């Protein structure tokens, strides 16, 4: 235990020094090298020259030389504890002018030689093999020395003289096993320190006469006190304690690792009671025998706080009420009994001055302080880690504690059943810790009315009931590690400013939380199984609207749990657009473009005469369907004409007087609608049949042509047949020029054909007619079957 305490103190010193280093040289990068537990037999050679903190503890190093560390000019902290060093020449540190902290504890040092240039703040030579105190005259030059750890088997008053003028904050003195053979009771007379910790030899009866009262220490700690074989009830140690009355400076006393009888233990308490000590702590006690001590004198004491930790007793055959009576009637302000297996405590016989009680880690039950009306001054009370079960009993216990502000009943087995009656808490209670119990939702109907801080984490709460008593003063609520599925509203908690609700089962937190809890200043809701859907989008947006300091752990602790594809994705990175989550907006986004497209298509249909083309396609399809039923022999004889002539009736004179005579005189078969259309068939069907039975389709173009609807039909089906057959079957004859503006929109195919295809233009000069007819006959010349 002593080694542990010493290690904790050393760690604290290191931590403080590191902070100081960070403050003093914030612009320089600090170098911390940890080579502890590395199996080293010597100081590493590969250390950076920037090293400021070096830990090579718990190795097998047996020697420390100047060459090992002389280049580490920036070294401030050096820890070489738990090694095998037997001899040390402090001059090895002459090049380490910034060295402040040196830990050489737990080695095998038997001798050191000093050097005047070293000026340390922390020097630990404890738990070594020194015979005499390792104090050199050069130690007197360490004006900054705050901690000094020493070890020896012999103490002499003269050994302390070199440092008598120094004001050291704490001295640790470890006495080796041979100590006591030649003992000087006044060895500590010249030791000037504020805190003194003396570790007596372990496993050895306490027969020492060292007068610890001669020290100037304000805080005194004594470890390893064993007096179980002494027939005089631990007389040596009790004699030392009685001398403490001579030291009015002493205000704090700590006893570690005590093994004695019950009567001696009570005598220790009684002797300290008469001293100037205000804070008395006893840790790790092993008690034997029976308690025969009955009367305790509570008068004339300076004691304010008594703490007893970790007590083990091998005999409990005496009436336990005797020890409870001694403890309960103590006239002190702070009383702690922890880790003692105490099963009960009596109510003080009169109004008690207790302000703070700590009975944690015991075996106390609900019966403690039942109907006790003498603890009216008690302000804080801890019953953590006991055997408490019924919350109503605990509430009733506090009813007479008129000044109780803070109560800790965590880590018990508390439950609350509404059928067992109402909870009658003291109205003064402001802070209540009921974490790590088996409480359910019903606990919210058993709470102190003026509570400000409430801790219910790690229970079995699934929801916070809506119909509960309003807690107008509640400012901080901790319900982490439960099974809550949503954030609570603040209807019953008007003053709530801090909410801790992480590690629950919240998947879709309510977006109304921030609207309901206007006074919230801190919320910790991370590490919940958030379901990343549209319902979560508004909550994420509401987090973005509050200050980053309000939502603790954001964004690292807020991650998607569902769906599986987004598991582990931070909520802030989850891709949820406003469009995908807003149904109305989504409908508008889809419907509006569809309507616009429909209107656009309708306008284009009207402008491009699409209905007409649809009718033509329908007619073409019907005709083609009927054509599939024509026998193969007839299909082979389908081509019957060299050309089908399409023209306007206004141009019939030119067709009959010029076109027909010049073509038919060369045995060219011409198909004309007026002589070759089959009666009884539709005009459209006749047009299709003629274009299919003709090798070429000749269109006589003129302003009259573009005004004829039937010419439009003929041009359309002939053009369709062009792409269907994959041949060049169209011949355009421009009889008269056609202005572009005069061509109707429905004739857009004609515009395309005239732009892409070569057409024959009827020459006005007669001299060119012969060439015109020759070209035309050549274009339609083909041998037809009989």
PDB file of C-alpha atoms in Angstrom, residues 391-617:
ATOM      1  CA  UNK A 391     -36.432   3.059  -2.209  1.00  0.00           C
ATOM      2  CA  UNK A 392     -39.401   3.975  -0.021  1.00  0.00           C
ATOM      3  CA  UNK A 393     -37.380   3.089   3.095  1.00  0.00           C
ATOM      4  CA  UNK A 394     -34.508   5.323   1.985  1.00  0.00           C
ATOM      5  CA  UNK A 395     -36.888   8.195   1.278  1.00  0.00           C
ATOM      6  CA  UNK A 396     -38.420   7.772   4.738  1.00  0.00           C
ATOM      7  CA  UNK A 397     -34.890   7.716   6.284  1.00  0.00           C
ATOM      8  CA  UNK A 398     -34.212  11.231   4.944  1.00  0.00           C
ATOM      9  CA  UNK A 399     -37.472  12.704   6.186  1.00  0.00           C
ATOM     10  CA  UNK A 400     -35.941  13.982   9.460  1.00  0.00           C
ATOM     11  CA  UNK A 401     -32.645  15.098   7.849  1.00  0.00           C
ATOM     12  CA  UNK A 402     -33.687  18.714   7.511  1.00  0.00           C
ATOM     13  CA  UNK A 403     -30.350  19.928   6.096  1.00  0.00           C
ATOM     14  CA  UNK A 404     -29.543  17.063   3.720  1.00  0.00           C
ATOM     15  CA  UNK A 405     -28.546  18.426   0.291  1.00  0.00           C
ATOM     16  CA  UNK A 406     -26.758  15.525  -1.359  1.00  0.00           C
ATOM     17  CA  UNK A 407     -27.425  11.775  -1.196  1.00  0.00           C
ATOM     18  CA  UNK A 408     -25.562   8.991  -3.015  1.00  0.00           C
ATOM     19  CA  UNK A 409     -27.314   5.589  -2.997  1.00  0.00           C
ATOM     20  CA  UNK A 410     -25.789   4.283  -6.233  1.00  0.00           C
ATOM     21  CA  UNK A 411     -24.635   0.700  -6.902  1.00  0.00           C
ATOM     22  CA  UNK A 412     -27.210  -0.975  -4.679  1.00  0.00           C
ATOM     23  CA  UNK A 413     -30.257  -3.147  -5.395  1.00  0.00           C
ATOM     24  CA  UNK A 414     -32.896  -0.451  -5.114  1.00  0.00           C
ATOM     25  CA  UNK A 415     -36.322  -0.796  -6.657  1.00  0.00           C
ATOM     26  CA  UNK A 416     -39.577   1.078  -6.300  1.00  0.00           C
ATOM     27  CA  UNK A 417     -43.076  -0.379  -6.175  1.00  0.00           C
ATOM     28  CA  UNK A 418     -45.884   2.201  -6.324  1.00  0.00           C
ATOM     29  CA  UNK A 419     -48.105  -0.128  -4.309  1.00  0.00           C
ATOM     30  CA  UNK A 420     -45.817   0.131  -1.286  1.00  0.00           C
ATOM     31  CA  UNK A 421     -46.787   3.704  -0.548  1.00  0.00           C
ATOM     32  CA  UNK A 422     -45.647   7.242  -1.279  1.00  0.00           C
ATOM     33  CA  UNK A 423     -42.085   8.509  -1.021  1.00  0.00           C
ATOM     34  CA  UNK A 424     -41.572  11.043   1.770  1.00  0.00           C
ATOM     35  CA  UNK A 425     -38.267  12.695   0.947  1.00  0.00           C
ATOM     36  CA  UNK A 426     -36.818  15.574   2.890  1.00  0.00           C
ATOM     37  CA  UNK A 427     -37.576  18.821   1.078  1.00  0.00           C
ATOM     38  CA  UNK A 428     -33.980  19.995   1.447  1.00  0.00           C
ATOM     39  CA  UNK A 429     -32.538  17.322  -0.893  1.00  0.00           C
ATOM     40  CA  UNK A 430     -31.057  18.899  -4.056  1.00  0.00           C
ATOM     41  CA  UNK A 431     -28.738  16.211  -5.478  1.00  0.00           C
ATOM     42  CA  UNK A 432     -29.583  12.511  -5.682  1.00  0.00           C
ATOM     43  CA  UNK A 433     -27.480   9.726  -7.209  1.00  0.00           C
ATOM     44  CA  UNK A 434     -29.422   6.495  -7.783  1.00  0.00           C
ATOM     45  CA  UNK A 435     -27.307   5.099 -10.618  1.00  0.00           C
ATOM     46  CA  UNK A 436     -26.560   1.387 -11.070  1.00  0.00           C
ATOM     47  CA  UNK A 437     -29.667   0.009  -9.388  1.00  0.00           C
ATOM     48  CA  UNK A 438     -32.672  -1.923 -10.728  1.00  0.00           C
ATOM     49  CA  UNK A 439     -35.086   1.016 -10.914  1.00  0.00           C
ATOM     50  CA  UNK A 440     -37.745   1.208 -13.641  1.00  0.00           C
ATOM     51  CA  UNK A 441     -40.009   3.916 -15.096  1.00  0.00           C
ATOM     52  CA  UNK A 442     -41.916   4.151 -11.817  1.00  0.00           C
ATOM     53  CA  UNK A 443     -38.968   5.853 -10.103  1.00  0.00           C
ATOM     54  CA  UNK A 444     -40.131   9.155 -11.615  1.00  0.00           C
ATOM     55  CA  UNK A 445     -43.086   9.001  -9.226  1.00  0.00           C
ATOM     56  CA  UNK A 446     -40.728   8.770  -6.243  1.00  0.00           C
ATOM     57  CA  UNK A 447     -38.448  11.784  -6.485  1.00  0.00           C
ATOM     58  CA  UNK A 448     -37.655  14.674  -4.132  1.00  0.00           C
ATOM     59  CA  UNK A 449     -39.770  17.699  -5.113  1.00  0.00           C
ATOM     60  CA  UNK A 450     -36.919  20.255  -5.137  1.00  0.00           C
ATOM     61  CA  UNK A 451     -34.243  18.072  -6.710  1.00  0.00           C
ATOM     62  CA  UNK A 452     -31.732  19.898  -8.949  1.00  0.00           C
ATOM     63  CA  UNK A 453     -29.284  17.130  -9.908  1.00  0.00           C
ATOM     64  CA  UNK A 454     -30.596  13.609 -10.588  1.00  0.00           C
ATOM     65  CA  UNK A 455     -28.424  10.668 -11.663  1.00  0.00           C
ATOM     66  CA  UNK A 456     -30.303   7.559 -12.837  1.00  0.00           C
ATOM     67  CA  UNK A 457     -27.819   6.090 -15.278  1.00  0.00           C
ATOM     68  CA  UNK A 458     -27.437   2.320 -15.609  1.00  0.00           C
ATOM     69  CA  UNK A 459     -30.924   1.285 -14.477  1.00  0.00           C
ATOM     70  CA  UNK A 460     -33.866  -0.383 -16.229  1.00  0.00           C
ATOM     71  CA  UNK A 461     -35.780   2.668 -17.394  1.00  0.00           C
ATOM     72  CA  UNK A 462     -37.615   2.299 -20.725  1.00  0.00           C
ATOM     73  CA  UNK A 463     -39.509   5.579 -20.810  1.00  0.00           C
ATOM     74  CA  UNK A 464     -40.187   8.676 -18.756  1.00  0.00           C
ATOM     75  CA  UNK A 465     -43.906   8.725 -17.917  1.00  0.00           C
ATOM     76  CA  UNK A 466     -45.826  11.824 -18.989  1.00  0.00           C
ATOM     77  CA  UNK A 467     -48.042  11.855 -15.923  1.00  0.00           C
ATOM     78  CA  UNK A 468     -45.444  12.626 -13.255  1.00  0.00           C
ATOM     79  CA  UNK A 469     -44.978  15.311 -10.666  1.00  0.00           C
ATOM     80  CA  UNK A 470     -43.357  18.401 -12.130  1.00  0.00           C
ATOM     81  CA  UNK A 471     -39.765  18.892 -11.051  1.00  0.00           C
ATOM     82  CA  UNK A 472     -39.538  22.641 -11.482  1.00  0.00           C
ATOM     83  CA  UNK A 473     -35.985  22.869 -10.082  1.00  0.00           C
ATOM     84  CA  UNK A 474     -34.366  19.965 -11.939  1.00  0.00           C
ATOM     85  CA  UNK A 475     -31.319  21.260 -13.831  1.00  0.00           C
ATOM     86  CA  UNK A 476     -29.262  18.146 -14.568  1.00  0.00           C
ATOM     87  CA  UNK A 477     -30.611  14.707 -15.491  1.00  0.00           C
ATOM     88  CA  UNK A 478     -28.453  11.667 -16.227  1.00  0.00           C
ATOM     89  CA  UNK A 479     -30.342   8.692 -17.687  1.00  0.00           C
ATOM     90  CA  UNK A 480     -27.503   7.133 -19.682  1.00  0.00           C
ATOM     91  CA  UNK A 481     -27.160   3.347 -20.018  1.00  0.00           C
ATOM     92  CA  UNK A 482     -30.884   2.621 -19.852  1.00  0.00           C
ATOM     93  CA  UNK A 483     -33.378   1.450 -22.483  1.00  0.00           C
ATOM     94  CA  UNK A 484     -34.999   4.759 -23.427  1.00  0.00           C
ATOM     95  CA  UNK A 485     -36.302   4.951 -26.990  1.00  0.00           C
ATOM     96  CA  UNK A 486     -36.754   8.715 -27.315  1.00  0.00           C
ATOM     97  CA  UNK A 487     -35.611  12.033 -25.935  1.00  0.00           C
ATOM     98  CA  UNK A 488     -37.804  13.250 -23.079  1.00  0.00           C
ATOM     99  CA  UNK A 489     -39.722  16.473 -23.322  1.00  0.00           C
ATOM    100  CA  UNK A 490     -39.236  19.199 -20.760  1.00  0.00           C
ATOM    101  CA  UNK A 491     -42.881  19.567 -19.829  1.00  0.00           C
ATOM    102  CA  UNK A 492     -42.150  18.301 -16.318  1.00  0.00           C
ATOM    103  CA  UNK A 493     -38.594  19.688 -16.216  1.00  0.00           C
ATOM    104  CA  UNK A 494     -38.939  23.385 -16.922  1.00  0.00           C
ATOM    105  CA  UNK A 495     -35.421  24.267 -15.712  1.00  0.00           C
ATOM    106  CA  UNK A 496     -33.501  21.393 -17.296  1.00  0.00           C
ATOM    107  CA  UNK A 497     -30.154  22.620 -18.641  1.00  0.00           C
ATOM    108  CA  UNK A 498     -28.085  19.406 -18.826  1.00  0.00           C
ATOM    109  CA  UNK A 499     -29.266  16.050 -20.166  1.00  0.00           C
ATOM    110  CA  UNK A 500     -27.099  12.930 -20.415  1.00  0.00           C
ATOM    111  CA  UNK A 501     -28.906  10.212 -22.334  1.00  0.00           C
ATOM    112  CA  UNK A 502     -26.169   8.375 -24.250  1.00  0.00           C
ATOM    113  CA  UNK A 503     -26.006   4.578 -24.556  1.00  0.00           C
ATOM    114  CA  UNK A 504     -29.760   4.010 -24.733  1.00  0.00           C
ATOM    115  CA  UNK A 505     -32.043   2.626 -27.473  1.00  0.00           C
ATOM    116  CA  UNK A 506     -32.916   5.890 -29.220  1.00  0.00           C
ATOM    117  CA  UNK A 507     -33.307   5.334 -32.969  1.00  0.00           C
ATOM    118  CA  UNK A 508     -35.470   8.291 -34.052  1.00  0.00           C
ATOM    119  CA  UNK A 509     -35.094  11.165 -31.560  1.00  0.00           C
ATOM    120  CA  UNK A 510     -37.921  13.668 -31.495  1.00  0.00           C
ATOM    121  CA  UNK A 511     -37.229  16.952 -33.233  1.00  0.00           C
ATOM    122  CA  UNK A 512     -39.496  18.660 -30.701  1.00  0.00           C
ATOM    123  CA  UNK A 513     -36.868  18.240 -27.978  1.00  0.00           C
ATOM    124  CA  UNK A 514     -35.071  21.521 -28.620  1.00  0.00           C
ATOM    125  CA  UNK A 515     -38.387  23.365 -28.885  1.00  0.00           C
ATOM    126  CA  UNK A 516     -39.625  21.852 -25.621  1.00  0.00           C
ATOM    127  CA  UNK A 517     -36.328  22.316 -23.740  1.00  0.00           C
ATOM    128  CA  UNK A 518     -35.556  25.979 -24.292  1.00  0.00           C
ATOM    129  CA  UNK A 519     -33.090  26.181 -21.365  1.00  0.00           C
ATOM    130  CA  UNK A 520     -30.956  23.233 -22.408  1.00  0.00           C
ATOM    131  CA  UNK A 521     -27.256  24.109 -22.403  1.00  0.00           C
ATOM    132  CA  UNK A 522     -25.732  20.652 -22.742  1.00  0.00           C
ATOM    133  CA  UNK A 523     -27.013  17.366 -24.148  1.00  0.00           C
ATOM    134  CA  UNK A 524     -25.063  14.147 -24.490  1.00  0.00           C
ATOM    135  CA  UNK A 525     -27.039  11.700 -26.635  1.00  0.00           C
ATOM    136  CA  UNK A 526     -24.339   9.853 -28.560  1.00  0.00           C
ATOM    137  CA  UNK A 527     -23.763   6.104 -28.855  1.00  0.00           C
ATOM    138  CA  UNK A 528     -27.407   5.346 -29.576  1.00  0.00           C
ATOM    139  CA  UNK A 529     -28.647   3.048 -32.410  1.00  0.00           C
ATOM    140  CA  UNK A 530     -29.768   5.859 -34.701  1.00  0.00           C
ATOM    141  CA  UNK A 531     -31.936   4.791 -37.632  1.00  0.00           C
ATOM    142  CA  UNK A 532     -30.874   6.983 -40.518  1.00  0.00           C
ATOM    143  CA  UNK A 533     -34.146   7.709 -42.309  1.00  0.00           C
ATOM    144  CA  UNK A 534     -36.091  10.803 -43.245  1.00  0.00           C
ATOM    145  CA  UNK A 535     -37.480  11.036 -39.701  1.00  0.00           C
ATOM    146  CA  UNK A 536     -33.938  11.746 -38.456  1.00  0.00           C
ATOM    147  CA  UNK A 537     -33.278  14.560 -40.935  1.00  0.00           C
ATOM    148  CA  UNK A 538     -35.065  17.279 -38.973  1.00  0.00           C
ATOM    149  CA  UNK A 539     -33.250  16.260 -35.771  1.00  0.00           C
ATOM    150  CA  UNK A 540     -29.900  16.561 -37.561  1.00  0.00           C
ATOM    151  CA  UNK A 541     -30.934  19.984 -38.867  1.00  0.00           C
ATOM    152  CA  UNK A 542     -31.992  21.098 -35.364  1.00  0.00           C
ATOM    153  CA  UNK A 543     -28.556  20.102 -34.035  1.00  0.00           C
ATOM    154  CA  UNK A 544     -26.979  22.295 -36.684  1.00  0.00           C
ATOM    155  CA  UNK A 545     -29.025  25.253 -35.461  1.00  0.00           C
ATOM    156  CA  UNK A 546     -27.723  25.103 -31.872  1.00  0.00           C
ATOM    157  CA  UNK A 547     -24.247  25.932 -30.617  1.00  0.00           C
ATOM    158  CA  UNK A 548     -21.564  23.258 -31.082  1.00  0.00           C
ATOM    159  CA  UNK A 549     -20.912  23.361 -27.328  1.00  0.00           C
ATOM    160  CA  UNK A 550     -24.480  22.280 -26.552  1.00  0.00           C
ATOM    161  CA  UNK A 551     -24.335  18.832 -28.180  1.00  0.00           C
ATOM    162  CA  UNK A 552     -21.506  16.935 -26.482  1.00  0.00           C
ATOM    163  CA  UNK A 553     -19.625  14.374 -28.548  1.00  0.00           C
ATOM    164  CA  UNK A 554     -20.936  15.733 -31.866  1.00  0.00           C
ATOM    165  CA  UNK A 555     -20.257  14.434 -34.456  1.00  0.00           C
ATOM    166  CA  UNK A 556     -17.981  11.523 -33.437  1.00  0.00           C
ATOM    167  CA  UNK A 557     -20.449   9.776 -31.093  1.00  0.00           C
ATOM    168  CA  UNK A 558     -23.497  10.153 -33.342  1.00  0.00           C
ATOM    169  CA  UNK A 559     -23.459   7.420 -35.991  1.00  0.00           C
ATOM    170  CA  UNK A 560     -25.977   5.425 -38.021  1.00  0.00           C
ATOM    171  CA  UNK A 561     -26.865   1.936 -36.833  1.00  0.00           C
ATOM    172  CA  UNK A 562     -29.481   1.265 -39.525  1.00  0.00           C
ATOM    173  CA  UNK A 563     -29.699   0.665 -42.445  1.00  0.00           C
ATOM    174  CA  UNK A 564     -26.840  -1.799 -42.593  1.00  0.00           C
ATOM    175  CA  UNK A 565     -25.272  -0.135 -45.637  1.00  0.00           C
ATOM    176  CA  UNK A 566     -24.783   3.109 -43.657  1.00  0.00           C
ATOM    177  CA  UNK A 567     -23.759   1.532 -40.332  1.00  0.00           C
ATOM    178  CA  UNK A 568     -20.998   3.575 -38.733  1.00  0.00           C
ATOM    179  CA  UNK A 569     -21.646   6.647 -40.894  1.00  0.00           C
ATOM    180  CA  UNK A 570     -21.683   9.895 -38.859  1.00  0.00           C
ATOM    181  CA  UNK A 571     -25.124  11.514 -38.841  1.00  0.00           C
ATOM    182  CA  UNK A 572     -23.698  14.733 -40.263  1.00  0.00           C
ATOM    183  CA  UNK A 573     -22.458  12.805 -43.346  1.00  0.00           C
ATOM    184  CA  UNK A 574     -25.650  10.848 -43.988  1.00  0.00           C
ATOM    185  CA  UNK A 575     -26.956  11.859 -47.466  1.00  0.00           C
ATOM    186  CA  UNK A 576     -30.573  12.912 -46.974  1.00  0.00           C
ATOM    187  CA  UNK A 577     -31.807  15.612 -49.362  1.00  0.00           C
ATOM    188  CA  UNK A 578     -34.823  17.766 -48.671  1.00  0.00           C
ATOM    189  CA  UNK A 579     -36.426  16.456 -51.852  1.00  0.00           C
ATOM    190  CA  UNK A 580     -36.279  12.789 -50.795  1.00  0.00           C
ATOM    191  CA  UNK A 581     -37.809  13.510 -47.379  1.00  0.00           C
ATOM    192  CA  UNK A 582     -40.522  16.067 -48.288  1.00  0.00           C
ATOM    193  CA  UNK A 583     -43.510  14.254 -49.796  1.00  0.00           C
ATOM    194  CA  UNK A 584     -45.243  17.400 -50.997  1.00  0.00           C
ATOM    195  CA  UNK A 585     -42.066  18.718 -52.591  1.00  0.00           C
ATOM    196  CA  UNK A 586     -41.378  15.330 -54.145  1.00  0.00           C
ATOM    197  CA  UNK A 587     -44.870  15.214 -55.678  1.00  0.00           C
ATOM    198  CA  UNK A 588     -44.473  18.738 -57.015  1.00  0.00           C
ATOM    199  CA  UNK A 589     -41.049  17.920 -58.419  1.00  0.00           C
ATOM    200  CA  UNK A 590     -42.430  14.909 -60.291  1.00  0.00           C
ATOM    201  CA  UNK A 591     -45.858  16.205 -61.366  1.00  0.00           C
ATOM    202  CA  UNK A 592     -44.768  19.628 -62.610  1.00  0.00           C
ATOM    203  CA  UNK A 593     -42.162  18.319 -65.103  1.00  0.00           C
ATOM    204  CA  UNK A 594     -44.642  15.693 -66.302  1.00  0.00           C
ATOM    205  CA  UNK A 595     -47.276  18.369 -66.892  1.00  0.00           C
ATOM    206  CA  UNK A 596     -44.751  20.595 -68.647  1.00  0.00           C
ATOM    207  CA  UNK A 597     -43.675  17.662 -70.820  1.00  0.00           C
ATOM    208  CA  UNK A 598     -47.285  16.812 -71.634  1.00  0.00           C
ATOM    209  CA  UNK A 599     -48.067  20.395 -72.615  1.00  0.00           C
ATOM    210  CA  UNK A 600     -44.877  20.602 -74.675  1.00  0.00           C
ATOM    211  CA  UNK A 601     -45.663  17.335 -76.476  1.00  0.00           C
ATOM    212  CA  UNK A 602     -49.210  18.519 -77.116  1.00  0.00           C
ATOM    213  CA  UNK A 603     -47.985  21.788 -78.625  1.00  0.00           C
ATOM    214  CA  UNK A 604     -45.437  19.933 -80.765  1.00  0.00           C
ATOM    215  CA  UNK A 605     -48.096  17.476 -81.877  1.00  0.00           C
ATOM    216  CA  UNK A 606     -50.333  20.305 -82.980  1.00  0.00           C
ATOM    217  CA  UNK A 607     -47.477  22.211 -84.621  1.00  0.00           C
ATOM    218  CA  UNK A 608     -46.053  19.158 -86.454  1.00  0.00           C
ATOM    219  CA  UNK A 609     -49.456  17.684 -87.275  1.00  0.00           C
ATOM    220  CA  UNK A 610     -48.711  14.517 -85.356  1.00  0.00           C
ATOM    221  CA  UNK A 611     -52.348  13.289 -85.400  1.00  0.00           C
ATOM    222  CA  UNK A 612     -52.170  13.188 -89.173  1.00  0.00           C
ATOM    223  CA  UNK A 613     -48.990  11.116 -89.052  1.00  0.00           C
ATOM    224  CA  UNK A 614     -50.559   8.784 -86.529  1.00  0.00           C
ATOM    225  CA  UNK A 615     -53.489   8.195 -88.824  1.00  0.00           C
ATOM    226  CA  UNK A 616     -51.079   7.539 -91.682  1.00  0.00           C
ATOM    227  CA  UNK A 617     -49.093   5.062 -89.630  1.00  0.00           C
TER     228      UNK A 617
END
